[in-house]
Coordinates of N, CA and C in Angstrom, one line a residue:
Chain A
X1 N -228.6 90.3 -105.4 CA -227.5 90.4 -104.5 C -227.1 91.9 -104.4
X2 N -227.2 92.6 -103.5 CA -226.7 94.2 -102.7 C -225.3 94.1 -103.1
X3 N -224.8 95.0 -104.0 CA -223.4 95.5 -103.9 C -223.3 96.6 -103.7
X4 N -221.4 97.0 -104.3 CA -220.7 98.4 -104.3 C -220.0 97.8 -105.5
X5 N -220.6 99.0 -106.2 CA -219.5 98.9 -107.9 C -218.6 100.1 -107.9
X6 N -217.5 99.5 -108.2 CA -216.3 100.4 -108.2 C -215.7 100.9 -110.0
X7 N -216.3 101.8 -111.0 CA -216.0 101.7 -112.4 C -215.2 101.4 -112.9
X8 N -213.8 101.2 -112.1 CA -213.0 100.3 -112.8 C -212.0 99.4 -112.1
X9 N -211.5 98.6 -112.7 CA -210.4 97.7 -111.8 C -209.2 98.2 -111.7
X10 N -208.9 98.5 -112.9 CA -207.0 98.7 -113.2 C -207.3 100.3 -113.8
X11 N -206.4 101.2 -113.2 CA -206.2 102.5 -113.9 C -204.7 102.9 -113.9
X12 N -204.2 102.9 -114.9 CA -203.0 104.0 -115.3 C -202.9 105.7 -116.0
X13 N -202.7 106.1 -114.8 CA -202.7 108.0 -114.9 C -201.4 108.3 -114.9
X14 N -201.4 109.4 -115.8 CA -200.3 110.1 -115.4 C -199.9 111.3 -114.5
X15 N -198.8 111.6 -114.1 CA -198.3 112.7 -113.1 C -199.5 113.9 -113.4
X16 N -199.8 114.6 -112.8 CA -200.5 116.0 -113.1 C -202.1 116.0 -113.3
X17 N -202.2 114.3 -114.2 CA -203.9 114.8 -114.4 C -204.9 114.1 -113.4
X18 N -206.0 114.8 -113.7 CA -207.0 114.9 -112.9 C -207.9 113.5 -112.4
X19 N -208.5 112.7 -111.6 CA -208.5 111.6 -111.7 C -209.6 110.9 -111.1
X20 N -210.7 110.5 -111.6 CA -211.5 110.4 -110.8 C -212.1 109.1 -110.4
X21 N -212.2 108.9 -109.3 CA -212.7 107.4 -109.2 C -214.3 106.9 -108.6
X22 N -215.1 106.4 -109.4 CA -216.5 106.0 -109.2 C -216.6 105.0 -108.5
X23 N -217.7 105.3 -107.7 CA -218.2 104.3 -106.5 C -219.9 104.3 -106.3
X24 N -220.7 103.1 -106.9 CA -222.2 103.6 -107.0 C -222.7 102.0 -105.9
X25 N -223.5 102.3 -105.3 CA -223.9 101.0 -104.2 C -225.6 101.2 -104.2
X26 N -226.3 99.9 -104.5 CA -227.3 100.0 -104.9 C -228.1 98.8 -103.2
X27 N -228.3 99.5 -102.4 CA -228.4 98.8 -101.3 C -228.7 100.4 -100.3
X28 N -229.0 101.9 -100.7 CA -230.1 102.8 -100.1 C -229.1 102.9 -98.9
X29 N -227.6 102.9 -99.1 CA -227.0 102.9 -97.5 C -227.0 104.8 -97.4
X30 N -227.1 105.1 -96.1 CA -226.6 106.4 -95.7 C -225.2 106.7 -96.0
X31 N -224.4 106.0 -95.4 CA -223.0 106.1 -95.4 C -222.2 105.3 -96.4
X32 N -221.3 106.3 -97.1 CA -219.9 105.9 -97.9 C -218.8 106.4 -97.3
X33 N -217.3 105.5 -97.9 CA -216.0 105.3 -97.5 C -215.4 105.3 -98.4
X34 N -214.5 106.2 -98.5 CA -212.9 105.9 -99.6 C -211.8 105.6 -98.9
X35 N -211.5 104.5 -98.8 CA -210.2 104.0 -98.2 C -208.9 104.2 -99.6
X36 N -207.9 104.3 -98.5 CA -206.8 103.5 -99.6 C -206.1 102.6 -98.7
X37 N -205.4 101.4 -99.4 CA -205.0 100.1 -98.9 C -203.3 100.0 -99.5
X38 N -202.3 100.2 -98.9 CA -200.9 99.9 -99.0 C -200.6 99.0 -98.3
X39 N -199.6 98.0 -98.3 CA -198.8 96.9 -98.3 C -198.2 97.6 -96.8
X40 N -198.7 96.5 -95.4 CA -198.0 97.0 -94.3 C -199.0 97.8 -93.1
X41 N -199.8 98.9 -93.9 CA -200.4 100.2 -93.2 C -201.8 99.9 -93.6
X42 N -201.9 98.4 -94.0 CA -203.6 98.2 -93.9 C -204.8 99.2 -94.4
X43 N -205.7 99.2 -94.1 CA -206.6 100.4 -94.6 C -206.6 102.0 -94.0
X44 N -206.8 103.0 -94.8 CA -206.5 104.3 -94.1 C -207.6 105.1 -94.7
X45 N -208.3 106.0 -94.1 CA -209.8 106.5 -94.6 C -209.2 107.6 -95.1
X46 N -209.8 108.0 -96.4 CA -209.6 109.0 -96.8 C -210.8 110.2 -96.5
X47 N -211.8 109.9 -97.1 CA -212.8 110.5 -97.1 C -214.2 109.8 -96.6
X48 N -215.2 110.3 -96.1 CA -216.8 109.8 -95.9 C -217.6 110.4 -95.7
X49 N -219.0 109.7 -96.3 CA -220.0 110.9 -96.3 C -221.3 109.9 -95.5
X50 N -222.0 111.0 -94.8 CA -223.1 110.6 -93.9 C -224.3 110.7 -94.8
X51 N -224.2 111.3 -95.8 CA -225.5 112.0 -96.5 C -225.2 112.6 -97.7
X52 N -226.0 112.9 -98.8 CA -226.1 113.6 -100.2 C -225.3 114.9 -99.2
X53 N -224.6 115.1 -100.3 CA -224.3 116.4 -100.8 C -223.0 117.0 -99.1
X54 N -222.8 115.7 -98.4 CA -222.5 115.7 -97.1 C -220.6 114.9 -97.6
X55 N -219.9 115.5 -96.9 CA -218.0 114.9 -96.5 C -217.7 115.0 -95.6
X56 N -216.6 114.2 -95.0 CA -216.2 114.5 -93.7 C -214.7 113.9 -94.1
X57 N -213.9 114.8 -93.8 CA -212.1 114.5 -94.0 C -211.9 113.2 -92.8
X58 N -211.2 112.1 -93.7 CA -211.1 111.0 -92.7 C -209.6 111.2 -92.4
X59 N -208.4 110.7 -92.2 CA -207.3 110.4 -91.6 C -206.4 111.0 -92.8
X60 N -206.6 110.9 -94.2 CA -205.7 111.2 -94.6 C -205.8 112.0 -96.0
X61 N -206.6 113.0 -96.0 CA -207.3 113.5 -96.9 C -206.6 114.2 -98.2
X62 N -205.4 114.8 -97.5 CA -204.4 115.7 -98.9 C -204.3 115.1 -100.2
X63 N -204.3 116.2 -101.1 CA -204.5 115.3 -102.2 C -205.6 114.9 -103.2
X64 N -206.7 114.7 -102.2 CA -208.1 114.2 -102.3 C -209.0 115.3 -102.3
X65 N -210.0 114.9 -103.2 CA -211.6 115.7 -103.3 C -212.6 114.3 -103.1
X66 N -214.0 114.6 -103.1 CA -214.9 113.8 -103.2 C -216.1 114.8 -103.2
X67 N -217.0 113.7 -104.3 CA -218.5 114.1 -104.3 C -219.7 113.2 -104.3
X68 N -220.6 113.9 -103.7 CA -222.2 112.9 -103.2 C -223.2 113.7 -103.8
X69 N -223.6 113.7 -105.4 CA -224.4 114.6 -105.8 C -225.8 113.7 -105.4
X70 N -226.0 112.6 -105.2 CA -226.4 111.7 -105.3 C -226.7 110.4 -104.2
X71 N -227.7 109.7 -103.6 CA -227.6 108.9 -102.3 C -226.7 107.9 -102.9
X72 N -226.5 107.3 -104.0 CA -226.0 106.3 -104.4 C -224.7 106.4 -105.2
X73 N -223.9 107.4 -105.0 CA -222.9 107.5 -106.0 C -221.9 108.8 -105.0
X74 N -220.4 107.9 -104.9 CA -219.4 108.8 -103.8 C -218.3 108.6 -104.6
X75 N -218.4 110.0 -105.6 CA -216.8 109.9 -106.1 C -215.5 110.4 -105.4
X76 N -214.5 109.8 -106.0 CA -213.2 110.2 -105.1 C -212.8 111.2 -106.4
X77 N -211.9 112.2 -105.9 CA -211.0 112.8 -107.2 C -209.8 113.2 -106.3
X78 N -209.0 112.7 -107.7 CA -207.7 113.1 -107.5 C -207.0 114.4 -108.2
X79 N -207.3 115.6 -107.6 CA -207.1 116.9 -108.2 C -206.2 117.1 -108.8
X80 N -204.2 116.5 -108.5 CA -203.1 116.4 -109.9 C -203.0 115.3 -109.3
X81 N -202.5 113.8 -110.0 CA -202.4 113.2 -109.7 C -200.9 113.1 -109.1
X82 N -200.0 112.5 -108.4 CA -199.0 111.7 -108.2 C -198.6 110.5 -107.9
X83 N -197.3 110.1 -108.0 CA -196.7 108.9 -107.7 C -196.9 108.2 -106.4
X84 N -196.8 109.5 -105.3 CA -197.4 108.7 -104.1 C -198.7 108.4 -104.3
X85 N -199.6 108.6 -105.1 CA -200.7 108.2 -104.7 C -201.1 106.8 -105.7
X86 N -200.0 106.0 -105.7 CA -200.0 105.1 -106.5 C -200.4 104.3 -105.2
X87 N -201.4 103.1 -105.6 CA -202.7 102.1 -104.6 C -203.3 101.6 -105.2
X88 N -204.1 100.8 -103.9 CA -205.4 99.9 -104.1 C -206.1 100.8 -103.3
X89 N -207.6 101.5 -104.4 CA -209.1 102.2 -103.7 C -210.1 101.3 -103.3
X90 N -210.5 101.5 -102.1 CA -211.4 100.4 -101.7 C -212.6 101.4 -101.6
X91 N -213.9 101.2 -102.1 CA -215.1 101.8 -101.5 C -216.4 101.3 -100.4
X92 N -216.7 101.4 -99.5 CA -217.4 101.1 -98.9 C -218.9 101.7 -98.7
X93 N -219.8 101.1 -98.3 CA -221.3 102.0 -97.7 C -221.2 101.2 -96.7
X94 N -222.3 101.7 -95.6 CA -223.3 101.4 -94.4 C -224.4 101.2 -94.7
X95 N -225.3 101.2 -93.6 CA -226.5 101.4 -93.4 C -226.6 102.7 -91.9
X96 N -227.3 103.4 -91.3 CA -227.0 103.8 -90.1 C -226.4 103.1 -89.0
X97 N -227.1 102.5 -89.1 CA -227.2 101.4 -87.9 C -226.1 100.6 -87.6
X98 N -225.3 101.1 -86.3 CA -224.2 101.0 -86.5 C -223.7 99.4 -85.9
X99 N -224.8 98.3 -85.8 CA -224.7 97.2 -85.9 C -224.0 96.2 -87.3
X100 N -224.6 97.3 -88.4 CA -224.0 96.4 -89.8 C -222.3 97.3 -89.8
X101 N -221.8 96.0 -90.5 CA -220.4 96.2 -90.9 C -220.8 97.0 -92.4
X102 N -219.2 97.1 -92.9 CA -219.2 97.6 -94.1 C -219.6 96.1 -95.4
X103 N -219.5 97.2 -96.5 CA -220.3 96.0 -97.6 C -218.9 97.1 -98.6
X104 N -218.4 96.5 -99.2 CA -216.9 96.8 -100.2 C -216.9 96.5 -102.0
X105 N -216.7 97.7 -102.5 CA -216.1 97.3 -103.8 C -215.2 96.4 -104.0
X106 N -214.8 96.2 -105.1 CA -213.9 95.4 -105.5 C -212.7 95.9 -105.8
X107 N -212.6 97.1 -105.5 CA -211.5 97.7 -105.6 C -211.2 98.7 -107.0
X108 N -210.1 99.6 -106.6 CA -209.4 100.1 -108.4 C -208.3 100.1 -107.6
X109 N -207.3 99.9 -108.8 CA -206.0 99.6 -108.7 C -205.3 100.6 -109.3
X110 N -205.0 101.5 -108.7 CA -204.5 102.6 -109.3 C -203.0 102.8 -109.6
X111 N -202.3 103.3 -111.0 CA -201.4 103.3 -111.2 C -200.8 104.6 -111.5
X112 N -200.0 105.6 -110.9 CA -199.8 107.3 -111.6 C -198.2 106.6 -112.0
X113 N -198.5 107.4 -113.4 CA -197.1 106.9 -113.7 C -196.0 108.6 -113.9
Chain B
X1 N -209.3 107.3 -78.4 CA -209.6 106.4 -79.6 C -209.8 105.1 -79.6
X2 N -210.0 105.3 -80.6 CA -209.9 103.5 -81.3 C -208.7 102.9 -81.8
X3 N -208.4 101.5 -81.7 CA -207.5 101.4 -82.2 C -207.3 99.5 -82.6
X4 N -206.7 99.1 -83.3 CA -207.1 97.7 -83.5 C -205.8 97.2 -84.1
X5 N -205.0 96.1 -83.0 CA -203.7 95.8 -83.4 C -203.7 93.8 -83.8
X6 N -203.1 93.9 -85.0 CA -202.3 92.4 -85.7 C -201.3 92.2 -85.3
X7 N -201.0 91.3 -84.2 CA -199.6 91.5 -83.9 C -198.7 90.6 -85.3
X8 N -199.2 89.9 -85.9 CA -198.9 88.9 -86.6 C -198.8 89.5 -88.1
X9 N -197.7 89.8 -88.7 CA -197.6 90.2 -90.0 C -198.4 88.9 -91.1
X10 N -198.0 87.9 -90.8 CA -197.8 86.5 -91.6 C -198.3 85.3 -90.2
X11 N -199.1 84.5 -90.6 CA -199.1 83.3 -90.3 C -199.0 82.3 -90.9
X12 N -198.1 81.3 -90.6 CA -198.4 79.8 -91.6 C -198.6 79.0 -90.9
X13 N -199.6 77.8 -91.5 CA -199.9 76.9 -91.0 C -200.1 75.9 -92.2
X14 N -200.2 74.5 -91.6 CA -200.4 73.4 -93.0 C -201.8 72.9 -92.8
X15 N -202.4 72.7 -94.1 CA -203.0 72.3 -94.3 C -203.9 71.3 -93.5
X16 N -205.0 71.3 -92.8 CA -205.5 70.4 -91.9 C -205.4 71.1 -90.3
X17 N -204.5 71.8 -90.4 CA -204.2 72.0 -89.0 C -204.8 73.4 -88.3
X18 N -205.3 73.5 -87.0 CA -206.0 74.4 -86.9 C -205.3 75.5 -87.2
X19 N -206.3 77.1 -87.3 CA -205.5 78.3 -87.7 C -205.9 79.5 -86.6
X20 N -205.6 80.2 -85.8 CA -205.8 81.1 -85.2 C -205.1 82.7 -85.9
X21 N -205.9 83.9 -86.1 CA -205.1 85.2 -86.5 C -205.9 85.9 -85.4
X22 N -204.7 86.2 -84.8 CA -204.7 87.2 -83.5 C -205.4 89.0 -83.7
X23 N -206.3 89.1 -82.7 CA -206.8 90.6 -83.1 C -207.0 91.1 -81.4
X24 N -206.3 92.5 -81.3 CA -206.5 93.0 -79.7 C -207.5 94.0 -79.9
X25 N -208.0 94.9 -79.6 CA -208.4 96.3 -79.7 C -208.6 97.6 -78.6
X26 N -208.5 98.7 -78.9 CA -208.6 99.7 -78.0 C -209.7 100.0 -78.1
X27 N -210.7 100.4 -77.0 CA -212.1 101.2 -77.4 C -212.6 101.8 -76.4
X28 N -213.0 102.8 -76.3 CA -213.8 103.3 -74.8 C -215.4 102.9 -75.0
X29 N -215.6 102.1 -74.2 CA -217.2 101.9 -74.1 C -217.7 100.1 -74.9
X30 N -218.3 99.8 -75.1 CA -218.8 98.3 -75.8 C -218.3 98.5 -77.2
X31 N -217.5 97.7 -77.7 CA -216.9 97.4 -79.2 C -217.9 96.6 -80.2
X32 N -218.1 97.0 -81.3 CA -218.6 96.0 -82.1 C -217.4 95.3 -82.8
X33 N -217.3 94.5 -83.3 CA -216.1 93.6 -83.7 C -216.1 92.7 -84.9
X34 N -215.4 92.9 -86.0 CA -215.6 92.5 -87.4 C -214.3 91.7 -87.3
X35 N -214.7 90.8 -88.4 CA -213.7 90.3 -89.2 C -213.6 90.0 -90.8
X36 N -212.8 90.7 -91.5 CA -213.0 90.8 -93.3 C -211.8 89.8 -93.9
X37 N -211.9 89.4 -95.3 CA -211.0 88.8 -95.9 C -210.9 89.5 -97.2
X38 N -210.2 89.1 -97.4 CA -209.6 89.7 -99.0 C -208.5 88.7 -99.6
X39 N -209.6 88.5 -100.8 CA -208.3 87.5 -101.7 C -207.3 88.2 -102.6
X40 N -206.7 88.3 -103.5 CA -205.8 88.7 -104.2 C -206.8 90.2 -105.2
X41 N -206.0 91.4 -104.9 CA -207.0 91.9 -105.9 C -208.2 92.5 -106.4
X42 N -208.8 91.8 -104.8 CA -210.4 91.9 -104.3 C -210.5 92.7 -103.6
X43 N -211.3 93.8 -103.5 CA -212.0 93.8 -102.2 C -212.4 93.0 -101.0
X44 N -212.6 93.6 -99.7 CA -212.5 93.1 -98.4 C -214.3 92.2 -98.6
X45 N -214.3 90.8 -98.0 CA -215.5 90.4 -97.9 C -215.9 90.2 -96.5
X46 N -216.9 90.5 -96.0 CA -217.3 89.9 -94.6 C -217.4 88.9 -94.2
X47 N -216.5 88.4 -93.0 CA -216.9 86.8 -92.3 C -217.9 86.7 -91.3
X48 N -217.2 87.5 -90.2 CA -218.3 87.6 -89.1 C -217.8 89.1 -87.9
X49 N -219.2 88.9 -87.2 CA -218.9 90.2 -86.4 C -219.3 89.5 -84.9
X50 N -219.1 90.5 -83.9 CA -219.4 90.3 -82.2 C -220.1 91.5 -82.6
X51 N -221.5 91.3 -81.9 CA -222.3 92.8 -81.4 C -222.7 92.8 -79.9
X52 N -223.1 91.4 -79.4 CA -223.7 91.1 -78.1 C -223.9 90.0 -78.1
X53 N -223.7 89.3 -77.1 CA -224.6 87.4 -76.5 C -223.4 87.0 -76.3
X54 N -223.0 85.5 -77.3 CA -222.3 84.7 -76.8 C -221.3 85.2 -77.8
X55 N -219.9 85.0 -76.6 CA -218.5 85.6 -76.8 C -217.8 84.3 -78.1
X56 N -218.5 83.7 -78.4 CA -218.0 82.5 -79.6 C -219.1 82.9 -81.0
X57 N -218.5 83.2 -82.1 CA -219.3 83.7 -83.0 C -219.2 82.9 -84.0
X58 N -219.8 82.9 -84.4 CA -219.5 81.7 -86.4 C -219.5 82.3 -87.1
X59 N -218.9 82.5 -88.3 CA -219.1 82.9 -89.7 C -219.3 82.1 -90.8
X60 N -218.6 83.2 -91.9 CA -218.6 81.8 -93.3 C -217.5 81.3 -93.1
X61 N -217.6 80.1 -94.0 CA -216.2 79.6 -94.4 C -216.0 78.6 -93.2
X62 N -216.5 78.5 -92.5 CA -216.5 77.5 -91.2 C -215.3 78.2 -90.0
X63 N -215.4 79.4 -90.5 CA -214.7 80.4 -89.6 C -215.1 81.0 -88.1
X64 N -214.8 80.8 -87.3 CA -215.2 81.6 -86.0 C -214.6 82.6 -84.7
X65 N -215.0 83.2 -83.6 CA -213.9 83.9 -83.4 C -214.5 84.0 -82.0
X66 N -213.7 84.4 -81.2 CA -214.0 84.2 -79.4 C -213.8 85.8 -78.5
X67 N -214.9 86.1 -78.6 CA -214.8 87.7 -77.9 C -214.0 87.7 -76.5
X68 N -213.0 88.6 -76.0 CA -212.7 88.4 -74.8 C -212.1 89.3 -74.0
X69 N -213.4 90.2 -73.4 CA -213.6 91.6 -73.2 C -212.2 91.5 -72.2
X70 N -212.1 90.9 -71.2 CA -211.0 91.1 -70.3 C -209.5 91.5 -71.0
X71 N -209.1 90.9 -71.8 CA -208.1 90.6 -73.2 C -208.2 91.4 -74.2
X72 N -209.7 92.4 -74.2 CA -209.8 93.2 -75.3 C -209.4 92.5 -76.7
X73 N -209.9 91.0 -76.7 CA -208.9 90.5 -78.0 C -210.5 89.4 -78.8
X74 N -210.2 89.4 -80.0 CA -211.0 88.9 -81.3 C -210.6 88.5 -81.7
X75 N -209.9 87.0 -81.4 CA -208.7 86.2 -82.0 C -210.1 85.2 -83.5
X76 N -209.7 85.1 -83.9 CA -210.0 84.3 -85.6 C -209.8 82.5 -85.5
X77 N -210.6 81.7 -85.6 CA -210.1 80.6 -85.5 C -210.3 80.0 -86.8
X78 N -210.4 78.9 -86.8 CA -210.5 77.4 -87.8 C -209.6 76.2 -87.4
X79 N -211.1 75.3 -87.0 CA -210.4 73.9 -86.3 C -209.5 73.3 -87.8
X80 N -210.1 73.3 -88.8 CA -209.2 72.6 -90.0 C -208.5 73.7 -90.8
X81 N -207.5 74.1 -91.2 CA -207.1 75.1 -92.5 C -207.2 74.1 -94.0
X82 N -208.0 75.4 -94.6 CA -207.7 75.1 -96.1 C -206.8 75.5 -96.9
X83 N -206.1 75.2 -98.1 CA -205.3 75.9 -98.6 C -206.1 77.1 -99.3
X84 N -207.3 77.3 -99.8 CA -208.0 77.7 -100.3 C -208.8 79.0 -99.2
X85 N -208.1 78.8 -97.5 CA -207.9 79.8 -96.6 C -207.0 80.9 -96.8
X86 N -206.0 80.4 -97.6 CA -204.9 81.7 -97.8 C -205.5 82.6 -98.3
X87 N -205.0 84.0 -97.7 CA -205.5 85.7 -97.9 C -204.9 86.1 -96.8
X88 N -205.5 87.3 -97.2 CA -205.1 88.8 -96.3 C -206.6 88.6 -95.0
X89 N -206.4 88.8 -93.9 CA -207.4 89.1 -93.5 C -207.2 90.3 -92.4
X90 N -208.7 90.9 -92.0 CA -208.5 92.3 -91.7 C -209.5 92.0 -90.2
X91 N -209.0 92.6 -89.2 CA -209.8 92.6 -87.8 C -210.3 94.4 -88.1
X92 N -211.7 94.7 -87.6 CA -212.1 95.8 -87.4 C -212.9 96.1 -86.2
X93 N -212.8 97.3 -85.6 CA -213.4 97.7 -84.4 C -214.4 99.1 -85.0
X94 N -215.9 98.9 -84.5 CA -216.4 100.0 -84.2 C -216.8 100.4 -82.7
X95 N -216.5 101.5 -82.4 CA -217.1 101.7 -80.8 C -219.1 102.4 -80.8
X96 N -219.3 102.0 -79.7 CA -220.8 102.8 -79.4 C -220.6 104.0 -79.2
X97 N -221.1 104.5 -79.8 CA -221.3 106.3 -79.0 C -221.3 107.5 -80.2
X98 N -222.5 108.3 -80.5 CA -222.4 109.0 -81.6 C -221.3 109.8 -81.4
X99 N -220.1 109.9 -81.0 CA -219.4 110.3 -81.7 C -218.4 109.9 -82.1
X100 N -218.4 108.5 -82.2 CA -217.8 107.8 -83.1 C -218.3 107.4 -84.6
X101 N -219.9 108.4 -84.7 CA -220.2 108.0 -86.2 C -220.0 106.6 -86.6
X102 N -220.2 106.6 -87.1 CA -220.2 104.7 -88.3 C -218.7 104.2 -88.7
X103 N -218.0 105.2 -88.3 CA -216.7 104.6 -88.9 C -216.3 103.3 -88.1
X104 N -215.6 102.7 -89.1 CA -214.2 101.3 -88.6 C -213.4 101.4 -88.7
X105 N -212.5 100.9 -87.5 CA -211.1 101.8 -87.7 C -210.8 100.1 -87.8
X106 N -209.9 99.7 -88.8 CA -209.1 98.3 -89.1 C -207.6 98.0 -88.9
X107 N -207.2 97.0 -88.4 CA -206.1 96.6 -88.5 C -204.9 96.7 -89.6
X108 N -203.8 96.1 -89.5 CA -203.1 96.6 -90.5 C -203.4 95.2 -91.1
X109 N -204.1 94.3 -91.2 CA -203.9 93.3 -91.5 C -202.8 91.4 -91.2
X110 N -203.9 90.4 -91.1 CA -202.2 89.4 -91.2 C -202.6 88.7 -93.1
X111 N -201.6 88.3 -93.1 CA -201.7 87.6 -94.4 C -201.7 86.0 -93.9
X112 N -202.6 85.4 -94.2 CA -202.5 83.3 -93.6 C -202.3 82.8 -95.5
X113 N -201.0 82.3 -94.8 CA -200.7 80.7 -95.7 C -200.8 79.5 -95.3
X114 N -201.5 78.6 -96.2 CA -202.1 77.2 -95.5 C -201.4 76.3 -96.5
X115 N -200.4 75.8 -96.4 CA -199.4 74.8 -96.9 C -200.3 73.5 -97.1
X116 N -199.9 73.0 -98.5 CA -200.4 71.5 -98.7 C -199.4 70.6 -97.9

């Protein structure tokens, strides 16, 4: 069965440090997604990549870094962390082909305390 | 743009009884058209999508949904609700045209409660 593994479920950070969140999808897709998901305001893209070593700033990027050293692996980083950036991370891949939907992590559940 | 509205924060319905969750969308050109769920906690799972043919689609779960270009709308059905239907679910729009890239722009979501 094709997934998106997300390295963790539950994270508590604190204010300031650095923070990073893993996303590896074993299914050869081109394209990855960092969403974040709050109560109300549904999903909001943060970042996505078309390709290795490829980003493209999605809707709401401040805050945020990401990296594609790799076809199968799209990290999110949280450069200092904050309060506002307390959430649910969703990860996503594609395929090109813009017939297929997204295929989804299971989430991390992030906590800055 | 794109754009994809829930008018419906919350729907309830009981148990047995059919369920509809409302989805409109903005798009310039032919829409591709999703529908995701999400249980508590989870990540978003895929039910079904519109790409082309018939405007009546099936999914899992014995879920289905009625394309209706005039209406711009991807309403969600189920002739029976389960309790075991309750979640969050998520309408999504992609448009054709490379320069819309692969992205999906989603709804804000409705949340369905299916009362015993």
């Amino acid at each position: 069965d094709v997934k998106v593994t997300q390295s963790s479920r539950y994270l508590v950070k604190r204010t300031g440090e650095k923070v990073f969140l893993e996303c590896v999808q074993d299914m050869d897709h081109e394209n990855m997604f960092w969403y974040r998901q709050d109560p109300g305001l549904g999903l909001r893209l943060i970042y996505f990549s078309y390709d290795v070593k490829m980003k493209e700033k999605g809707d709401i990027p401040e805050g945020y870094s990401v990296s594609r050293e790799k076809k199968e692996r799209f990290s999110l980083i949280l450069e200092s962390a904050s309060t506002n950036q307390t959430s649910m991370y969703l990860c996503a891949s594609t395929p090109d082909r813009v017939i297929y939907g997204y295929t989804f992590g299971s989430g991390t559940r992030l906590t800055v305390v | 743009a794109q754009s994809v509205a829930q008018p419906e924060d919350q729907v309830n319905v009981a148990e047995g009884n059919p369920l509809t969750v409302k989805c409109t969308y903005s798009v310039s050109g032919n829409p591709y058209l999703f529908w995701y769920v999400q249980y508590p906690n989870r990540g978003l799972q895929f039910l079904l999508k519109y790409i082309t043919g018939d405007n009546l689609v099936k999914g899992s779960y014995g879920f289905e949904a009625e394309f209706n270009k005039s209406q711009t709308s991807f309403h969600l059905k189920k002739p029976s609700a389960l309790v075991s239907d309750s979640a969050l679910y998520f309408c999504a729009v992609r448009a054709l045209g490379m320069e819309y890239g692969n992205k999906l722009v989603f709804g804000a979501g409705t949340i369905l409660r299916v009362k015993s």
